[in-house]
Short mmCIF file of C-alpha atoms and ligand atoms in Angstrom, two decimals:
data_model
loop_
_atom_site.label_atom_id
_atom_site.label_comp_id
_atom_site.label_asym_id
_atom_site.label_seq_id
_atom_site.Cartn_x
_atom_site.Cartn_y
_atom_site.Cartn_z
CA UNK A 1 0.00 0.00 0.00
CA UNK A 2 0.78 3.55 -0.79
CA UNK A 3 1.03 6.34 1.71
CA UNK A 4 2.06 10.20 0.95
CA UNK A 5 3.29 11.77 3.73
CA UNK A 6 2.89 15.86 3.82
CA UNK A 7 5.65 17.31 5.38
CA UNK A 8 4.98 21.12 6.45
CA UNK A 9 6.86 23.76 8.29
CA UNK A 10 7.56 23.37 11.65
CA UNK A 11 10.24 22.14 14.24
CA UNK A 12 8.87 19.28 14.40
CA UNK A 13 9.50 18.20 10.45
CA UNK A 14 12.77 16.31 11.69
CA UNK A 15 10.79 13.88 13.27
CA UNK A 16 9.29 13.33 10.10
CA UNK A 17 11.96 11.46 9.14
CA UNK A 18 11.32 8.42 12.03
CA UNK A 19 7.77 8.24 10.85
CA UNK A 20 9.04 7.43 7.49
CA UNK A 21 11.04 4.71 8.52
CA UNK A 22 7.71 3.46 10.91
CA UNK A 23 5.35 3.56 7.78
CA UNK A 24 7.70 1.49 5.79
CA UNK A 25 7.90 -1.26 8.57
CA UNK A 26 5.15 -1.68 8.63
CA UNK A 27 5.38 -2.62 4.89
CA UNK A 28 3.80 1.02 3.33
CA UNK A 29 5.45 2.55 0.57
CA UNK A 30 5.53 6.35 0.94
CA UNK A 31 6.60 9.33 -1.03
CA UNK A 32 6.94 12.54 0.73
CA UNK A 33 5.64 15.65 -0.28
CA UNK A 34 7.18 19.42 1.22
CA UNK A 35 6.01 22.38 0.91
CA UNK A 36 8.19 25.50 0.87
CA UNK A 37 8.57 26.19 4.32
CA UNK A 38 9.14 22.77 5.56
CA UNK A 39 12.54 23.14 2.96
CA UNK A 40 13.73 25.48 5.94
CA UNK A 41 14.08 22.64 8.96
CA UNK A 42 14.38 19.59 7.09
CA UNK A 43 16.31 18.72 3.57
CA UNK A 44 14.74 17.06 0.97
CA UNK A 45 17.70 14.85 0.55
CA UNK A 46 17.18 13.47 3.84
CA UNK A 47 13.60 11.66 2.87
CA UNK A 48 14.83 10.91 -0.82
CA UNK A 49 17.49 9.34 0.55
CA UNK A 50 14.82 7.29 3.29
CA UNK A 51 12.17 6.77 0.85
CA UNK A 52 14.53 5.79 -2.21
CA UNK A 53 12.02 8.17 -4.25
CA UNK A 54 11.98 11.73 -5.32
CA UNK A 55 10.21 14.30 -2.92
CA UNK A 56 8.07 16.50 -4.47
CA UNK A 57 8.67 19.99 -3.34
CA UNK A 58 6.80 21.97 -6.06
CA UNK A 59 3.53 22.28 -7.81
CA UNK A 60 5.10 23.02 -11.05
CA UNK A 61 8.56 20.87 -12.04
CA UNK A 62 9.35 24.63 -13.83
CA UNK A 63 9.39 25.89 -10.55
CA UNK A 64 12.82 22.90 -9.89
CA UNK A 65 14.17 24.85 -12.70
CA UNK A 66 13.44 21.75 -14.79
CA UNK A 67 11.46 22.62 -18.06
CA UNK A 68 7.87 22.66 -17.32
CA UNK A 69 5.45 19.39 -19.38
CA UNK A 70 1.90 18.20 -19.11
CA UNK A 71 3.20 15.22 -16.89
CA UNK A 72 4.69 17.48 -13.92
CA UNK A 73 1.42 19.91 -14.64
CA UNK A 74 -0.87 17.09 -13.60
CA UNK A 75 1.13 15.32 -11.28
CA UNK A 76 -1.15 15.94 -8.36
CA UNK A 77 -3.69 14.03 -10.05
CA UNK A 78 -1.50 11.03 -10.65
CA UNK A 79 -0.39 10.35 -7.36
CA UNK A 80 -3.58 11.33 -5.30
CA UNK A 81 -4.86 8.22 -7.75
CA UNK A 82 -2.27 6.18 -6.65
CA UNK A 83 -2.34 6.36 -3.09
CA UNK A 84 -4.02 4.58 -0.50
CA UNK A 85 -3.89 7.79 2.47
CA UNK A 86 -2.32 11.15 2.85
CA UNK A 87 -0.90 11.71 6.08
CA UNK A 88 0.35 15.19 6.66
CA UNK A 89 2.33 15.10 10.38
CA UNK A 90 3.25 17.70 10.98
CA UNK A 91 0.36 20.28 9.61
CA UNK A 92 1.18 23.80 10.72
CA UNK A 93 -1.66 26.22 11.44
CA UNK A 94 -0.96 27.63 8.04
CA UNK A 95 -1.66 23.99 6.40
CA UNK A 96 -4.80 23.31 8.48
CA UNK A 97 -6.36 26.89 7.44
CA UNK A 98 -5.82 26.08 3.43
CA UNK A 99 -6.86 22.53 3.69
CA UNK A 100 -10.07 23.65 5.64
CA UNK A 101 -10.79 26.49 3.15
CA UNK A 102 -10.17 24.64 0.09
CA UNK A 103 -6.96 26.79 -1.05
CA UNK A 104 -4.84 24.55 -3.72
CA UNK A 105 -1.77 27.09 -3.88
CA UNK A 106 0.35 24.54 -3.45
CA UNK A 107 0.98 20.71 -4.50
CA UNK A 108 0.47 19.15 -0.67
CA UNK A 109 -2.80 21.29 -0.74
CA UNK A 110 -3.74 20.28 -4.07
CA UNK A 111 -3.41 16.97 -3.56
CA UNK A 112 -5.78 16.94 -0.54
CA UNK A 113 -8.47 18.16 -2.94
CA UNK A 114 -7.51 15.81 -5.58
CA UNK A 115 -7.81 12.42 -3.09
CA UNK A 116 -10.66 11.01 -2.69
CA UNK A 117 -7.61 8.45 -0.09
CA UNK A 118 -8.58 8.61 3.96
CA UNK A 119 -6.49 11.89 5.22
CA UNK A 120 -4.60 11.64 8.74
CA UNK A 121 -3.24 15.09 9.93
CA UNK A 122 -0.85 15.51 12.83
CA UNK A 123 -0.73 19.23 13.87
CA UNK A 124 2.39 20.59 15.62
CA UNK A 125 2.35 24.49 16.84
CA UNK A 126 2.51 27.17 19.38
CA UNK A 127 0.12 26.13 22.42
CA UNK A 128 -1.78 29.27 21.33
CA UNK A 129 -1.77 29.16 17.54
CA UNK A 130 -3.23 25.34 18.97
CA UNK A 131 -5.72 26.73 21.17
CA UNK A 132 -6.76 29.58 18.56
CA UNK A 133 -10.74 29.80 17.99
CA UNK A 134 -9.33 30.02 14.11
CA UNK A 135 -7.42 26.46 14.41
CA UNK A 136 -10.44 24.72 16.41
CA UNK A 137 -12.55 25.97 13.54
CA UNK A 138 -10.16 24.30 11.37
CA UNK A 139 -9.92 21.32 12.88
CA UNK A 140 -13.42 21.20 13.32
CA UNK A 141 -14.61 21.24 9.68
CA UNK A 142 -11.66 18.97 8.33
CA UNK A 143 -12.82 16.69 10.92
CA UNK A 144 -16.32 16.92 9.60
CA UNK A 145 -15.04 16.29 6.40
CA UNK A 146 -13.72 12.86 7.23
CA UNK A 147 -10.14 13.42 8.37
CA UNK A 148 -8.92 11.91 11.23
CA UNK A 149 -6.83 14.21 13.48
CA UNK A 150 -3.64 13.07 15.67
CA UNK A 151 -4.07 15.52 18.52
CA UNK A 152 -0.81 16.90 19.70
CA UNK A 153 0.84 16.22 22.72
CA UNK A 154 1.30 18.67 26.04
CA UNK A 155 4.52 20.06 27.03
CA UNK A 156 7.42 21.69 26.52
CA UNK A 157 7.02 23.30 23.29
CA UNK A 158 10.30 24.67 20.78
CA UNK A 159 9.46 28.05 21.60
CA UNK A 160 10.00 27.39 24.85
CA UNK A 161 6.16 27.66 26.47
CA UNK A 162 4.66 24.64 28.07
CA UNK A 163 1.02 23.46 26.79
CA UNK A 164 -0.49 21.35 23.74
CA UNK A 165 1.19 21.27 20.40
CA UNK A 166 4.00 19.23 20.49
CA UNK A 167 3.47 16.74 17.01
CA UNK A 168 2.06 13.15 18.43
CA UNK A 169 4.12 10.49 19.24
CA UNK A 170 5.09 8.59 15.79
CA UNK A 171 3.37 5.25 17.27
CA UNK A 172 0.14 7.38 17.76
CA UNK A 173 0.48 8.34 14.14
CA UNK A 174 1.15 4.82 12.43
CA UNK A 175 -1.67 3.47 14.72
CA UNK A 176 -4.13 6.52 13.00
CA UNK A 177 -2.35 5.44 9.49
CA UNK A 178 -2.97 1.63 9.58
CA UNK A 179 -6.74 2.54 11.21
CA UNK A 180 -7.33 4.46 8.07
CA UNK A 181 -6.00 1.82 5.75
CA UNK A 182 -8.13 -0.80 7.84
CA UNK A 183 -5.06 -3.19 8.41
CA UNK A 184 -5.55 -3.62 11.96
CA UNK A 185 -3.00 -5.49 14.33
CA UNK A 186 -4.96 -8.81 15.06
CA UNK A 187 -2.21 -11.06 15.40
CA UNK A 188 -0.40 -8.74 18.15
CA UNK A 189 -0.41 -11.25 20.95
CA UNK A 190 0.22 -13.76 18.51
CA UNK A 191 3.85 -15.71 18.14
CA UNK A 192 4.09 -17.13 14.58
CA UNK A 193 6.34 -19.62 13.73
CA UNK A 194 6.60 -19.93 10.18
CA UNK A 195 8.80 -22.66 7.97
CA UNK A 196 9.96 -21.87 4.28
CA UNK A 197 11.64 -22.45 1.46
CA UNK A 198 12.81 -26.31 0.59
CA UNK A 199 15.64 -28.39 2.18
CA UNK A 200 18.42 -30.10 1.02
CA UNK A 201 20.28 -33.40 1.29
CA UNK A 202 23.25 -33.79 0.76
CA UNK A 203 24.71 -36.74 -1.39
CA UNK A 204 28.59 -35.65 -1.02
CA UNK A 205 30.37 -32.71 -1.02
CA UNK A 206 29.24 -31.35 -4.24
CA UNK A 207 25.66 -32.95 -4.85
CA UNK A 208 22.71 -32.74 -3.14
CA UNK A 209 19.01 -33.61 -3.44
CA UNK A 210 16.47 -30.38 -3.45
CA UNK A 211 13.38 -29.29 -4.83
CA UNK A 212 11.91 -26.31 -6.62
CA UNK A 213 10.66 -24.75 -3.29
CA UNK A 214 11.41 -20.55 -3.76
CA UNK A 215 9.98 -19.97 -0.28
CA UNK A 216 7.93 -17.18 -1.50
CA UNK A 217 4.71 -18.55 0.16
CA UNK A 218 6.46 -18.77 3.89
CA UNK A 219 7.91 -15.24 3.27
CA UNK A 220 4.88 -13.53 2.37
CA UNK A 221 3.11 -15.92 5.30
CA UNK A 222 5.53 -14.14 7.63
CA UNK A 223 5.46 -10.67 6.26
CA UNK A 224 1.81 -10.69 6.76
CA UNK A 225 1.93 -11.75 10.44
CA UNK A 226 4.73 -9.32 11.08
CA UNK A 227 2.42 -6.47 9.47
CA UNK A 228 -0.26 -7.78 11.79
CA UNK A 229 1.15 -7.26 14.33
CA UNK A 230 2.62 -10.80 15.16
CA UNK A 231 6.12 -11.40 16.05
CA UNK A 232 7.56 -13.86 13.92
CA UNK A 233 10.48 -16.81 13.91
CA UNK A 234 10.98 -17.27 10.12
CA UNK A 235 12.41 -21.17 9.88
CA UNK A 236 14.39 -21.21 6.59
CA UNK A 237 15.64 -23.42 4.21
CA UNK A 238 17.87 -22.04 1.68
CA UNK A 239 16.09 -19.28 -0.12
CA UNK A 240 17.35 -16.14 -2.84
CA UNK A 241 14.89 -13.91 -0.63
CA UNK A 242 15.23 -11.10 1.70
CA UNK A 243 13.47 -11.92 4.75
CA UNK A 244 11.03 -9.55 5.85
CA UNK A 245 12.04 -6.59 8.58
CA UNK A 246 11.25 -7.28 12.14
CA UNK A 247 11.26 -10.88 11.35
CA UNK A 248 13.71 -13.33 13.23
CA UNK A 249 15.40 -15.37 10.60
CA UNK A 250 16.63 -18.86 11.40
CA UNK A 251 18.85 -20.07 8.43
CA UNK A 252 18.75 -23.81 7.79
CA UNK A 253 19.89 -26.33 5.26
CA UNK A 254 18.78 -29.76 5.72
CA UNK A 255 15.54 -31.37 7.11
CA UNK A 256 17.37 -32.80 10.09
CA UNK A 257 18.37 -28.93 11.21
CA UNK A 258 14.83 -27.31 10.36
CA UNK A 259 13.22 -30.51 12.45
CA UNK A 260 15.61 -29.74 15.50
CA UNK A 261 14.93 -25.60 14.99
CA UNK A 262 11.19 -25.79 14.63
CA UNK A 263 11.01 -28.12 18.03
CA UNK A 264 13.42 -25.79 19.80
CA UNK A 265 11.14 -22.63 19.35
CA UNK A 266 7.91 -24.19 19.31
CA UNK A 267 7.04 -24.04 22.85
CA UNK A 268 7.19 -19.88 22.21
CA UNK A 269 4.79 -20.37 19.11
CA UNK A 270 0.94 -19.55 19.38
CA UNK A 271 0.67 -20.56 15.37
CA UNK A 272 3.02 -22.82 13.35
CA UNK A 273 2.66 -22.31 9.83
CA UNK A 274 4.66 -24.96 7.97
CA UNK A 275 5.24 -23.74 3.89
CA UNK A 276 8.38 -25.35 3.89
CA UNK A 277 8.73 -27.90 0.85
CA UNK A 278 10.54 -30.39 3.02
CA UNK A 279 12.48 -33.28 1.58
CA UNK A 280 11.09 -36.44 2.32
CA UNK A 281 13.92 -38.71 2.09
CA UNK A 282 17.82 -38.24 2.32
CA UNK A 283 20.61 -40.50 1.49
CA UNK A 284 21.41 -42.96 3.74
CA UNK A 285 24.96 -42.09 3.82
CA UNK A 286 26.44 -38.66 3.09
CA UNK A 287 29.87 -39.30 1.44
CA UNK A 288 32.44 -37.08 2.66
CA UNK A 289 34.46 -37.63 -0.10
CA UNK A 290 33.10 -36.35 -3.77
CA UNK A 291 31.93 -39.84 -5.30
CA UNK A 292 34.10 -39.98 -8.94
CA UNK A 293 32.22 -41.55 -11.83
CA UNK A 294 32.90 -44.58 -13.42
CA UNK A 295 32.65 -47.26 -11.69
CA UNK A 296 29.17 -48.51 -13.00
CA UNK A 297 25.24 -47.29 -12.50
CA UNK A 298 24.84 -45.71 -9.52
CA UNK A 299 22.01 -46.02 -7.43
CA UNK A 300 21.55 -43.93 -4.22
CA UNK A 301 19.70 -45.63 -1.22
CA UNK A 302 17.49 -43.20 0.47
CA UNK A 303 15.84 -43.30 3.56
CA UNK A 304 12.83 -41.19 5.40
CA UNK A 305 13.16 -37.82 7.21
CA UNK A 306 11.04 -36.91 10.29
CA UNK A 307 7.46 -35.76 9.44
CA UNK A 308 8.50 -31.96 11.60
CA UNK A 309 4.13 -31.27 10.91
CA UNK A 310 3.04 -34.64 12.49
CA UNK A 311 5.80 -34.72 15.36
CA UNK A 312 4.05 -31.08 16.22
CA UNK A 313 1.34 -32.22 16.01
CA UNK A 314 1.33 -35.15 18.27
CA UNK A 315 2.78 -32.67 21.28
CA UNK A 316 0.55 -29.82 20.52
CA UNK A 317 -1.60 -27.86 23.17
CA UNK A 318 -3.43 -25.26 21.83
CA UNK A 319 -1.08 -23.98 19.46
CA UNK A 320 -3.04 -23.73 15.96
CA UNK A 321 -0.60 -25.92 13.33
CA UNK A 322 -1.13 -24.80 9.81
CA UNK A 323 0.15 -27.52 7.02
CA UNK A 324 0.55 -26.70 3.38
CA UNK A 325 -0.10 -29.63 0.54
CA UNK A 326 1.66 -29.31 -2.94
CA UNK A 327 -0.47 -31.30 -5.40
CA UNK A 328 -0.56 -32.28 -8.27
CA UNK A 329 -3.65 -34.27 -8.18
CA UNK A 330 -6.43 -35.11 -6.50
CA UNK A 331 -6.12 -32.20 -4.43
CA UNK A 332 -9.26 -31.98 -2.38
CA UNK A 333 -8.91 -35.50 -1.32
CA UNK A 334 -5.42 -35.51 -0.43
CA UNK A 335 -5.87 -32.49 1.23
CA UNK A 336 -8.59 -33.61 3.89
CA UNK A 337 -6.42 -37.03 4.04
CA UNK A 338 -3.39 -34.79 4.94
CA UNK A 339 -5.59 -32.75 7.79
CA UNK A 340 -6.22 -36.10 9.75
CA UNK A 341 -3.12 -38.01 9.22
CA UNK A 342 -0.91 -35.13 10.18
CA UNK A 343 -3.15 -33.59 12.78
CA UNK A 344 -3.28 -30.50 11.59
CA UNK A 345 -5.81 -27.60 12.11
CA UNK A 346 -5.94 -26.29 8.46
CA UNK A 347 -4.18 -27.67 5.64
CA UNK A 348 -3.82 -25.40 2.40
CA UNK A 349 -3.45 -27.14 -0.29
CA UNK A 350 -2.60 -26.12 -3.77
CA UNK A 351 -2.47 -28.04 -7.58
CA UNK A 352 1.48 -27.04 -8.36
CA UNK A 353 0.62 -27.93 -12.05
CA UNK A 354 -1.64 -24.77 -12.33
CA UNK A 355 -0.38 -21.82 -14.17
CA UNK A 356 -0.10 -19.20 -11.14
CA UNK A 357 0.03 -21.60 -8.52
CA UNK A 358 2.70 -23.36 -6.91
CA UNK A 359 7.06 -22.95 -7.51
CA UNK A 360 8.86 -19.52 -7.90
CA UNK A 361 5.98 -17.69 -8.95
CA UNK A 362 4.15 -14.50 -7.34
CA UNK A 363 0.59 -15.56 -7.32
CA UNK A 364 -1.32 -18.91 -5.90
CA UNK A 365 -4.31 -20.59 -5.93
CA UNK A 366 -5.36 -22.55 -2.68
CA UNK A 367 -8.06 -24.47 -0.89
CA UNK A 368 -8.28 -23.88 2.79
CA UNK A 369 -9.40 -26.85 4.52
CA UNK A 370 -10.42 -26.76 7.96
CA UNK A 371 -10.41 -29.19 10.36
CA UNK A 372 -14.25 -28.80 11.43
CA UNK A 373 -14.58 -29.66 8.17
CA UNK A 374 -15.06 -26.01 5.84
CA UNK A 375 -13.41 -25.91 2.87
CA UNK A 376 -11.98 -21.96 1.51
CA UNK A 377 -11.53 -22.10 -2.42
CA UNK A 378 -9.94 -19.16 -3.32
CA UNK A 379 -9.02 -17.53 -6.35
CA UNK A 380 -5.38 -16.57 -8.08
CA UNK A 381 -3.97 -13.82 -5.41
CA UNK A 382 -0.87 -12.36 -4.50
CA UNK A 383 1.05 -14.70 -1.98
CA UNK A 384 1.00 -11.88 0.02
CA UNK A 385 -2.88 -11.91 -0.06
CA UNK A 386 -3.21 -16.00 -0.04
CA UNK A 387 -1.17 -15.87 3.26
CA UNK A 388 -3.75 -12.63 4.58
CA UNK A 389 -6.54 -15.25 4.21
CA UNK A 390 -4.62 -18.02 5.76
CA UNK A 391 -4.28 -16.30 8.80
CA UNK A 392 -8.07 -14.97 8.52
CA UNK A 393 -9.14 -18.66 8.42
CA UNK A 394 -6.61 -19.11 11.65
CA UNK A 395 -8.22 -16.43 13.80
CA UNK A 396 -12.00 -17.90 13.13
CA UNK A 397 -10.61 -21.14 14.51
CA UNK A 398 -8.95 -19.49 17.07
CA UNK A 399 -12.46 -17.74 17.81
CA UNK A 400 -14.01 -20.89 17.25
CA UNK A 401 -12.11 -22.84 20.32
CA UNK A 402 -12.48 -20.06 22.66
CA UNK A 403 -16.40 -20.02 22.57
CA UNK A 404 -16.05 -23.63 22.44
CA UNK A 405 -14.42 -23.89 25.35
CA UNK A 406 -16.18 -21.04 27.08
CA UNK A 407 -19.70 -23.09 26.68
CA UNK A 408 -20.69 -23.88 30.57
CA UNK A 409 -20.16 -27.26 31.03
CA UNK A 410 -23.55 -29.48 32.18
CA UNK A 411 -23.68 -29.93 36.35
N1 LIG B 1 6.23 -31.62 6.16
C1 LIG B 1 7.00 -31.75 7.31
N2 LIG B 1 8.01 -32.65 7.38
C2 LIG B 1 8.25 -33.48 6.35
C3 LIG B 1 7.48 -33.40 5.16
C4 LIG B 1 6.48 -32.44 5.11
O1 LIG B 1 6.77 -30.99 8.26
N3 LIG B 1 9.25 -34.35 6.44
C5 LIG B 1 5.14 -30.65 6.14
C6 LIG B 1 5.26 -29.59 5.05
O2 LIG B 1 5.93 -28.45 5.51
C7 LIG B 1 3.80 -29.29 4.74
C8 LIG B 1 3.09 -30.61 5.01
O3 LIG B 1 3.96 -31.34 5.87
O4 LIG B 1 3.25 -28.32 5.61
C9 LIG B 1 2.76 -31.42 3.81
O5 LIG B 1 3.89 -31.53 2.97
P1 LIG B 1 3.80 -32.37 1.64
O6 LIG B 1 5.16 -32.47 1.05
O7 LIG B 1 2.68 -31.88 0.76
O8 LIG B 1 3.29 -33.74 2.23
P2 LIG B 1 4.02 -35.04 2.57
O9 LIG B 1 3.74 -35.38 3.98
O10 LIG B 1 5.46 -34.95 2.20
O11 LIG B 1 3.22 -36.04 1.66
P3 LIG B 1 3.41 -36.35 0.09
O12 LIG B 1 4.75 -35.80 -0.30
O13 LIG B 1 3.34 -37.80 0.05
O14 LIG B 1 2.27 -35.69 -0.59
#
C-alpha cells in the first residue's frame, strides 16, 4: 500500500523522518511531499534518501528549474490516484487553514483536494496558535469532512512555552495510518512460527538432493503476520529472498536442522505455519568424499526424514498448526487425508501444475481446509494476499475454540 506523507513547516518536520522509517515497517510505501517552508528545517535529501524516491517539493517541475510538461502539470492528479492515504504530520496552522478552506496554492494542498484516499493530519504548533478559535474551527470542519486528526501532545514546546502542540508520538500516528487503511493489528499477541523455502540433502560434497521450493509462500506468510502485528520466527531453508524486517530469521539447510529448529522454538509459538517444501527422504549415507564416476550405474539408497508437521502435532496444546499440501492431483482428497493423518488444524493445499500456482511464482491458488470440516476455495492472489486469508481462516478457529471452550459445562 501507498502512503504520501505531507511534510509542512515546523520544528517538528525532523521527526518526520522516524515516521518514514515506521510507515515502511510496517510494509507502506511512501513518497513525501514538502512544501516551501518545511525546505527550511528539514532537507529534501534526507527523505529521498529514506524513501529511495523523489520528494516533491513543487507544484510546477518549472518551478525545480526543470522545463515545465503536461506530466509534472498534472502530477497531483496522478499520485492522489495512486495512493491509498495522505498523512500530513506535521500540519502547521498555516496547512490546516488552506486545507479547511479549500486553497490549492500549493501541490500538498492540491493533492488533498484531488484524493478522494482517507487523510490523517498531525498538527504541531505554538500552544496558542493550537488553542486559537481560528485552528479549532479548522480542525473542526476537516474533521467533519472525514479526516482523522492526531491531537498533539502537552509540554514543553520549541518556543519554549509549556502546553499542547507538540506533534504526536510517531506510534500514535502509524496506529491513526494503519486505522485508516483498515489493516488492523490482530495477530499482536500472537507468536508465529513460520517454515519456508525447501531443504536439502546432501549426497557428497558437491551434490545434493532439493526441490523447486522458492519460499515465496512462507515469506509472504511471515510478512503478513509481522504487518499484523505478530512477532515472527521465520524457519528457513535455503532461499534467494530477503526476509522480511522485524522478522527473526533462522537459516537452515537440511531437514534434520529445520526438524531440531522448529522443536526448539515451538514451545514460544501460538501458530506454526509450515510452507516449507521439506524433503522427504535423504541419502542414507552422506559421502564425505566427492563420489568420482565410473565405476558402474549408480544407485543412491534413500531413507525417510522426520514428518517436523506430524511430530508437532502429536505434542501440541493449543497452538493452531497450519500444514501446506503441494499437489498435483487429487487435491481436495489428499488435502482432507493430509488434515487427519498429520493432525493438523488447516491444511492449504494447492495443484502445483496450475499456471499461477505453486514454484517460484508470485501468485497462488489454494483451498483452505479446515479441520471442522469447511473448505476456503480461493481464487489466483498475490502470496501476500493467499497468506492474509490463511491467517483470517486461523483467527476464526482461534475464535471458534475459545467459545467452544467457554460453553458452561452441564452440572
Ligand atoms: N512436512 C514436514 N516434514 C516433512 C514433510 C512435510 O513438516 N518431512 C510438512 C510440510 O511443511 C507441509 C506438510 O507437511 O506443511 C505437507 O507436505 P507435503 O510435502 O505436501 O506432504 P508429505 O507429507 O510430504 O506427503 P506427500 O509428499 O506424500 O504428498
Amino acid at each position: 500500500m501507498r502512503v504520501a506523507l505531507g511534510v509542512t513547516g515546523g520544528v517538528a518536520a525532523y521527526k518526520a523522518a522516524e515516521l518514514v522509517r515506521r510507515l515502511q515497517q510496517e510494509g507502506l510505501e511512501v513518497q513525501v511531499i514538502m512544501t516551501r517552508s518545511a525546505q527550511q528545517f528539514i532537507a529534501p535529501l534526507t527523505f529521498a534518501a529514506l524513501t529511495g524516491q523523489k520528494v516533491i517539493t513543487e507544484m510546477f517541475a518549472a518551478d525545480s528549474g526543470a522545463p515545465a510538461n503536461v506530466e509534472s502539470a498534472i502530477e497531483h492528479i496522478a499520485v492522489a490516484q495512486r495512493i491509498d492515504a495522505l498523512v500530513i504530520a506535521p500540519a502547521t496552522a498555516n496547512t490546516l487553514a488552506r486545507l479547511a478552506r479549500g486553497i490549492a496554492d500549493d501541490f500538498l494542498t492540491t493533492l488533498y483536494l484531488a484524493t478522494t484516499a482517507p487523510v490523517i493530519v498531525a498538527p504541531a504548533m505554538n500552544v496558542n496558535m493550537w488553542e486559537h478559535a481560528a485552528t479549532q474551527e479548522n480542525l473542526r470542519l476537516l474533521r467533519e469532512r472525514g479526516a482523522r486528526v492526531v491531537s498533539p501532545d502537552e509540554g514543553y514546546l520549541a518556543c519554549g512555552m509549556v502546553g499542547a502542540g507538540r506533534l504526536a508520538g510517531t506510534e500514535a500516528i502509524v496506529q491513526a495510518v494503519l486505522e485508516a487503511l483498515g489493516v488492523s493489528h490482530d495477530l499482536e499477541r500472537e507468536t508465529v512460527l513460520v517454515t519456508a523455502g525447501p531443504t536439502c540433502e546432501d549426497i557428497d560434497p558437491v551434490r545434493y538432493i532439493t526441490n523447486r521450493s522458492s519460499g515465496k509462500m512462507g515469506y509472504a506468510l511471515a510478512e503478513a503476520a509481522r504487518r499484523r502485528g505478530a512477532r515472527v520466527i521465520l524457519v528457513s531453508g535455503p532461499t534467494a529472498l530477503e526476509p522480511p524486517s522485524g522478522v527473526e530469521l533462522v537459516s537452515v539447510r537440511t531437514t534434520e536442522q529445520m526438524h531440531r529448529a522448529v522443536l526448539d522454538r515451538a514451545a514460544e509459538a501460538t501458530i506454526v505455519a509450515m510452507a516449507a517444501a521439506v524433503a522427504d527422504y535423504r541419502p542414507t549415507v552422506q559421502h564425505s568424499k566427492k563420489l568420482k564416476r565410473g565405476s558402474g550405474p549408480a544407485s543412491l539408497e534413500l531413507e525417510p526424514t522426520p514428518d517436523i508437521l506430524a511430530e508437532l502435532a502429536r505434542q501440541k496444546s493449543d497452538r493452531i498448526l497450519v500444514g501446506f499440501a503441494a499437489e498435483t492431483n487429487d487435491v481436495a482428497a489428499n488435502a482432507r487425508k493430509k488434515l487427519a493423518s498429520k493432525g493438523a488444524d488447516l491444511i492449504v493445499a494447492n495443484d502445483v501444475t496450475q499456471k499461477g500456482a505453486g514454484f517460484d511464482v508470485e501468485t497462488n491458488i489454494v483451498s483452505i481446509f479446515t479441520r471442522d470440516g469447511r473448505e476456503i476455495s480461493l481464487p489466483q492472489l498475490p502470496k501476500f494476499d493467499v497468506a492474509n486469508r490463511v491467517f483470517d481462516e486461523v483467527l476464526q478457529l482461534r475464535q471458534l475454540s475459545r467459545s467452544d471452550s467457554t460453553v458452561p459445562r452441564q452440572r
